[in-house]
PDB file of C-alpha atoms in Angstrom:
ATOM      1  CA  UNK A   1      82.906  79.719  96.888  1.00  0.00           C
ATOM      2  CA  UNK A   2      86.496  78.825  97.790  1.00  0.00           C
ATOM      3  CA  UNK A   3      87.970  81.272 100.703  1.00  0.00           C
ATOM      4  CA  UNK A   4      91.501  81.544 102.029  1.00  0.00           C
ATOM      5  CA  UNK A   5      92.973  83.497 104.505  1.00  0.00           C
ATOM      6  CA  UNK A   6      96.871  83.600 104.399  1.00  0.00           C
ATOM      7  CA  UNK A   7      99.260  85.327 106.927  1.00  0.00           C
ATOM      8  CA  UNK A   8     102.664  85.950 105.224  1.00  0.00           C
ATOM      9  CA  UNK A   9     105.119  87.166 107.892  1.00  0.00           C
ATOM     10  CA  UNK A  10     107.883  87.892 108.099  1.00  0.00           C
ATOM     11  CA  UNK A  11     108.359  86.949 104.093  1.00  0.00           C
ATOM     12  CA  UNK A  12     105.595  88.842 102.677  1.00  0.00           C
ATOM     13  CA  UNK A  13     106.772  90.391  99.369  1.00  0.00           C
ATOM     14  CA  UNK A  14     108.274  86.924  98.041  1.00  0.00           C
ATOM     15  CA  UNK A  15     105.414  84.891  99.309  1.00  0.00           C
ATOM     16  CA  UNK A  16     102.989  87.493  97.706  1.00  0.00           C
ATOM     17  CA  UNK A  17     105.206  86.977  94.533  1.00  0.00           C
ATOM     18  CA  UNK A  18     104.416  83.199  94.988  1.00  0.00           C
ATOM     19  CA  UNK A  19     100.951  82.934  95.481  1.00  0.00           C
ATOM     20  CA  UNK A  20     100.375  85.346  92.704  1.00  0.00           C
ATOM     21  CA  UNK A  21     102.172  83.111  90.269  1.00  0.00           C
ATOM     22  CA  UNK A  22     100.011  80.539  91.530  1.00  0.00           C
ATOM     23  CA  UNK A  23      97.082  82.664  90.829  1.00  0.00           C
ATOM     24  CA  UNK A  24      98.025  83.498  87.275  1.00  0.00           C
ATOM     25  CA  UNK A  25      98.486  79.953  86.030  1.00  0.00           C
ATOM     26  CA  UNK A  26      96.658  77.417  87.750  1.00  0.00           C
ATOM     27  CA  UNK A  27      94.040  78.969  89.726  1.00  0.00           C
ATOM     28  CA  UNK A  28      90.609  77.835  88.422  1.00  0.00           C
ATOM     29  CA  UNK A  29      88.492  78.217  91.826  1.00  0.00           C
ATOM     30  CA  UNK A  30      89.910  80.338  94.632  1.00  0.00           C
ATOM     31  CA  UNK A  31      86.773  83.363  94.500  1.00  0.00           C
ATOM     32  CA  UNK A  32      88.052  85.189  97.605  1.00  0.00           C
ATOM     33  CA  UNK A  33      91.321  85.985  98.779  1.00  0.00           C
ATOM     34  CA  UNK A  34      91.934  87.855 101.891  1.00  0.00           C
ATOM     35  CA  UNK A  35      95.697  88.944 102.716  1.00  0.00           C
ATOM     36  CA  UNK A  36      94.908  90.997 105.344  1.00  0.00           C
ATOM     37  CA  UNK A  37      97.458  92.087 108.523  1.00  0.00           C
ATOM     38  CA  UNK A  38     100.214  91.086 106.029  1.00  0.00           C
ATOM     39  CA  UNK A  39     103.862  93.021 105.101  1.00  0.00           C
ATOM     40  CA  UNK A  40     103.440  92.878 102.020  1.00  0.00           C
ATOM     41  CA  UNK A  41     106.045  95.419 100.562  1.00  0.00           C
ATOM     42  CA  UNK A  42     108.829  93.802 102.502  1.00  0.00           C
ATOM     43  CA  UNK A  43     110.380  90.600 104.070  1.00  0.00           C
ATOM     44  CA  UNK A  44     111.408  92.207 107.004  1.00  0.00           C
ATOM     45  CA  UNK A  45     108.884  93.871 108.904  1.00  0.00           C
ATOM     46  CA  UNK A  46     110.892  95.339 111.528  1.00  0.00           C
ATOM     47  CA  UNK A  47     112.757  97.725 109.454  1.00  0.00           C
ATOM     48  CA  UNK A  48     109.863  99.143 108.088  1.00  0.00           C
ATOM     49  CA  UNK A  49     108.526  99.530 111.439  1.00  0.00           C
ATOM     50  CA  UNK A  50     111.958 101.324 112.330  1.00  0.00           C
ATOM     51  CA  UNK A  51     111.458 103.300 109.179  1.00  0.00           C
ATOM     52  CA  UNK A  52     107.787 104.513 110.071  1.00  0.00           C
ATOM     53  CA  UNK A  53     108.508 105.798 113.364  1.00  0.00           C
ATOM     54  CA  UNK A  54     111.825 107.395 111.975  1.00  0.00           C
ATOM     55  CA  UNK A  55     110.313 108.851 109.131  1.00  0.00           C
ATOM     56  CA  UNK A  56     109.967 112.609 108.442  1.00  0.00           C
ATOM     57  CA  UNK A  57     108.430 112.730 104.814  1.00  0.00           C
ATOM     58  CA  UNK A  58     104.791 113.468 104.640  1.00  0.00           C
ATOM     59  CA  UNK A  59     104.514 110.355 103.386  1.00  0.00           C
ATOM     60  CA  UNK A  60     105.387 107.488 106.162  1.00  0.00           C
ATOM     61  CA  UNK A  61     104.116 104.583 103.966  1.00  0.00           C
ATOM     62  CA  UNK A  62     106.491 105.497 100.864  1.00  0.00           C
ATOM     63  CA  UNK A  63     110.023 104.199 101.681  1.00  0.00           C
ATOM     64  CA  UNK A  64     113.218 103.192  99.239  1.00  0.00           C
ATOM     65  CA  UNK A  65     113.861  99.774 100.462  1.00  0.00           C
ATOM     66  CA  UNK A  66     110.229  98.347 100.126  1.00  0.00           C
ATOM     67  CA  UNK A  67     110.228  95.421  97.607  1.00  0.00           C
ATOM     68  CA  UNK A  68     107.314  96.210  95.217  1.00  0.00           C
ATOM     69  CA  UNK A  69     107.851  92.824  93.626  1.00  0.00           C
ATOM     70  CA  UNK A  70     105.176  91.095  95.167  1.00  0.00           C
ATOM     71  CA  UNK A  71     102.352  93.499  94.572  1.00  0.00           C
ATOM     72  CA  UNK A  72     104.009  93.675  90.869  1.00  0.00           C
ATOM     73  CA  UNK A  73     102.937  90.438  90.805  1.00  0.00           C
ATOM     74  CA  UNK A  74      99.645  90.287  91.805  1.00  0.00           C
ATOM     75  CA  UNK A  75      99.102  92.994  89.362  1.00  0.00           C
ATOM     76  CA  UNK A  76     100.046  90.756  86.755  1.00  0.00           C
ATOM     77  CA  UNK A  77      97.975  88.037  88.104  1.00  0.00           C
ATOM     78  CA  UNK A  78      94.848  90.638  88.539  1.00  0.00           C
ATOM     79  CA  UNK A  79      95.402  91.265  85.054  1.00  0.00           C
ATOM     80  CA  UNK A  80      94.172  87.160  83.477  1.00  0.00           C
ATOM     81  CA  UNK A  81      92.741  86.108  86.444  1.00  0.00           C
ATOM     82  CA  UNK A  82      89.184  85.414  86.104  1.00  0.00           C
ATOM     83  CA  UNK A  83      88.095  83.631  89.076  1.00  0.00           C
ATOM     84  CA  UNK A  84      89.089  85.837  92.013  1.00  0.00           C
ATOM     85  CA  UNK A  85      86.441  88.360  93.211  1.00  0.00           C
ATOM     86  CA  UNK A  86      87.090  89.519  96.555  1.00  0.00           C
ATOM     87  CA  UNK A  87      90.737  90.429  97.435  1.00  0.00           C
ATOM     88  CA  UNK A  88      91.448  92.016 100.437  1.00  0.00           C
ATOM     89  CA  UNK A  89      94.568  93.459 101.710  1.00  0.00           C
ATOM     90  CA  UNK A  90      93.482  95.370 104.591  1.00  0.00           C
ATOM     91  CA  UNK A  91      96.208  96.911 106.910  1.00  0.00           C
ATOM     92  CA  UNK A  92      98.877  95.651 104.459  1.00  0.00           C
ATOM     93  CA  UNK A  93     101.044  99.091 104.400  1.00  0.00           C
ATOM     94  CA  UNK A  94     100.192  99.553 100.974  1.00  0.00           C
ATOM     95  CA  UNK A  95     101.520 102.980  99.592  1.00  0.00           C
ATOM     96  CA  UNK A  96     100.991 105.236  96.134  1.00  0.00           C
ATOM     97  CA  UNK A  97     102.891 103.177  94.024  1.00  0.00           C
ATOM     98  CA  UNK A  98     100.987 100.277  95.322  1.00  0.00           C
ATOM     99  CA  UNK A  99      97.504 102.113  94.800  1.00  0.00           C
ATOM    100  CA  UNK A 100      98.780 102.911  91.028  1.00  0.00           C
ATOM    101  CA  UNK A 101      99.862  98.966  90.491  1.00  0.00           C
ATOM    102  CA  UNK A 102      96.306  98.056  91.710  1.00  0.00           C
ATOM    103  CA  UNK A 103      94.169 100.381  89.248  1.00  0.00           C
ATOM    104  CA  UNK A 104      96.314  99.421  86.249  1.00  0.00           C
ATOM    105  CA  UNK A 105      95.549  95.532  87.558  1.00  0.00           C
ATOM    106  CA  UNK A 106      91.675  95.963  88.173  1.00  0.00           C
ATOM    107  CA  UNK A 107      91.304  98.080  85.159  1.00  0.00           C
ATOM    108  CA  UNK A 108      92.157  95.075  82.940  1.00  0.00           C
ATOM    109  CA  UNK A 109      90.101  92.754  85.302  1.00  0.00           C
ATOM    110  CA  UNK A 110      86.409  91.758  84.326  1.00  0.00           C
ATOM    111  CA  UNK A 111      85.805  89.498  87.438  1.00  0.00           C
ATOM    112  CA  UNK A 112      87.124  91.461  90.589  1.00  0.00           C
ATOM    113  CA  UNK A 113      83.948  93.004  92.283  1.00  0.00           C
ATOM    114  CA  UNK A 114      85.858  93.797  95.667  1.00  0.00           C
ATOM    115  CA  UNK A 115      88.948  94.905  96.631  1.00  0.00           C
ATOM    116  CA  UNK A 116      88.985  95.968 100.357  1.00  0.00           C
ATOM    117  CA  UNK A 117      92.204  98.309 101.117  1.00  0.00           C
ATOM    118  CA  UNK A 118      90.439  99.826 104.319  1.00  0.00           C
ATOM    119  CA  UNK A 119      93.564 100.909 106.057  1.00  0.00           C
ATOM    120  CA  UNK A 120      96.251 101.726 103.410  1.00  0.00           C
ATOM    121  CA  UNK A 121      93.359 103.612 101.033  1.00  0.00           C
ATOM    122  CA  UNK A 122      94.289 107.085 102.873  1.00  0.00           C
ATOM    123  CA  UNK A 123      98.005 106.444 101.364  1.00  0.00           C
ATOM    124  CA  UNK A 124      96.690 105.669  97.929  1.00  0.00           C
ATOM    125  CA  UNK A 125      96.629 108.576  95.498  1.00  0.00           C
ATOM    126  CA  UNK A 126      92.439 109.323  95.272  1.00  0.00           C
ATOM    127  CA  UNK A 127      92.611 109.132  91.140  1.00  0.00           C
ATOM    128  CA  UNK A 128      93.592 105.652  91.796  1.00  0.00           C
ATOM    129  CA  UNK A 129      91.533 104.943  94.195  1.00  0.00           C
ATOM    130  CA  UNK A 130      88.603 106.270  92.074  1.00  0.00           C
ATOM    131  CA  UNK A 131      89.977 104.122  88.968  1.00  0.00           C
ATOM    132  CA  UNK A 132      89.340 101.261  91.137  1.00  0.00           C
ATOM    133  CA  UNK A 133      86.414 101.627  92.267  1.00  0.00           C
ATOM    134  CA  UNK A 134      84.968 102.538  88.752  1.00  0.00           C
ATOM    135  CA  UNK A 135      85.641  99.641  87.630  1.00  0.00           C
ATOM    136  CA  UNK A 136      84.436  97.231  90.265  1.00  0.00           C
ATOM    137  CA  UNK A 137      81.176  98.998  89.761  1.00  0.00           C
ATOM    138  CA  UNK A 138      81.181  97.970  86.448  1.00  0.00           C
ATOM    139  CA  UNK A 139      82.495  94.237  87.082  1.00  0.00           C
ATOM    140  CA  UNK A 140      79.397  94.333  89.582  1.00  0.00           C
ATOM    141  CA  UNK A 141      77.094  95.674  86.732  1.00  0.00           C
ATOM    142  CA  UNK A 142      78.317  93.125  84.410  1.00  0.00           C
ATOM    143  CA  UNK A 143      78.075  90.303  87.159  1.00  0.00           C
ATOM    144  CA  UNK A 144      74.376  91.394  87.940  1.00  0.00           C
ATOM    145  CA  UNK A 145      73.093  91.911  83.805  1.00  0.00           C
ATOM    146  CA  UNK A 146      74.552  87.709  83.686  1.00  0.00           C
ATOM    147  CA  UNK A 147      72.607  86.516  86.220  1.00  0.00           C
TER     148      UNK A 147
END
């Protein structure tokens, strides 16, 4: 099993864009990917600092200048990819619309059996959260029947 552990700062949503291309088209061993402690929804991490503590929506995580592009990206790369099966993004200020991205990814993913989003799953909307997890149940079911 091939790991990697990647820290992205301070470009994380055009590095994320990056590897994710990588991913999609010419990844044929990486099993395990872990992001964790990484921006990922901006390239500068100070502002969204400055935004968090500023913030008076209910919602600190959810702000207008985050670039979703990398995460769009790794949901298109979740989509083919069918050597990755642990991706985790721990504590990577992942949001709703991030959560939403995700499930429509892993839903169309047959080898993802983890996705570890320990610190940003409380921002996540719980339908999507329960779409993912539904179906790495049934990635691990399918993995398990193989063997």
């Amino acid at each position: 099993m091939i790991h990697t552990y990647i820290t992205l700062e301070p470009q994380g949503a055009k590095t994320l864009r990056a590897i994710s291309e990588a991913l999609e088209s010419t990844n044929d061993t990486l099993q395990y990917l872990n992001l964790d402690d990484n921006p990922l929804l901006s390239s500068d991490t100070q502002n969204i600092q400055k935004n968090d503590e500023t913030s008076s929506s209910s919602d600190t995580k959810d702000h207008e200048n985050e670039d979703l592009s990398g995460i769009e990206a790794l949901g298109t790369c979740l989509r083919s990819n069918d050597t990755l099966t642990v991706l985790s993004l721990n504590n990577c200020g992942l949001n709703r619309r991030c959560g939403k991205i995700l499930a429509d990814a892993v839903e169309k993913n047959d080898t993802l059996i983890v996705l570890n989003t320990d610190y940003s799953a409380s921002s996540m909307d719980l339908a999507d959260s329960l779409r993912i997890s539904s179906k790495l149940e049934k990635n691990k079911y399918s993995r398990s029947v193989k063997i």
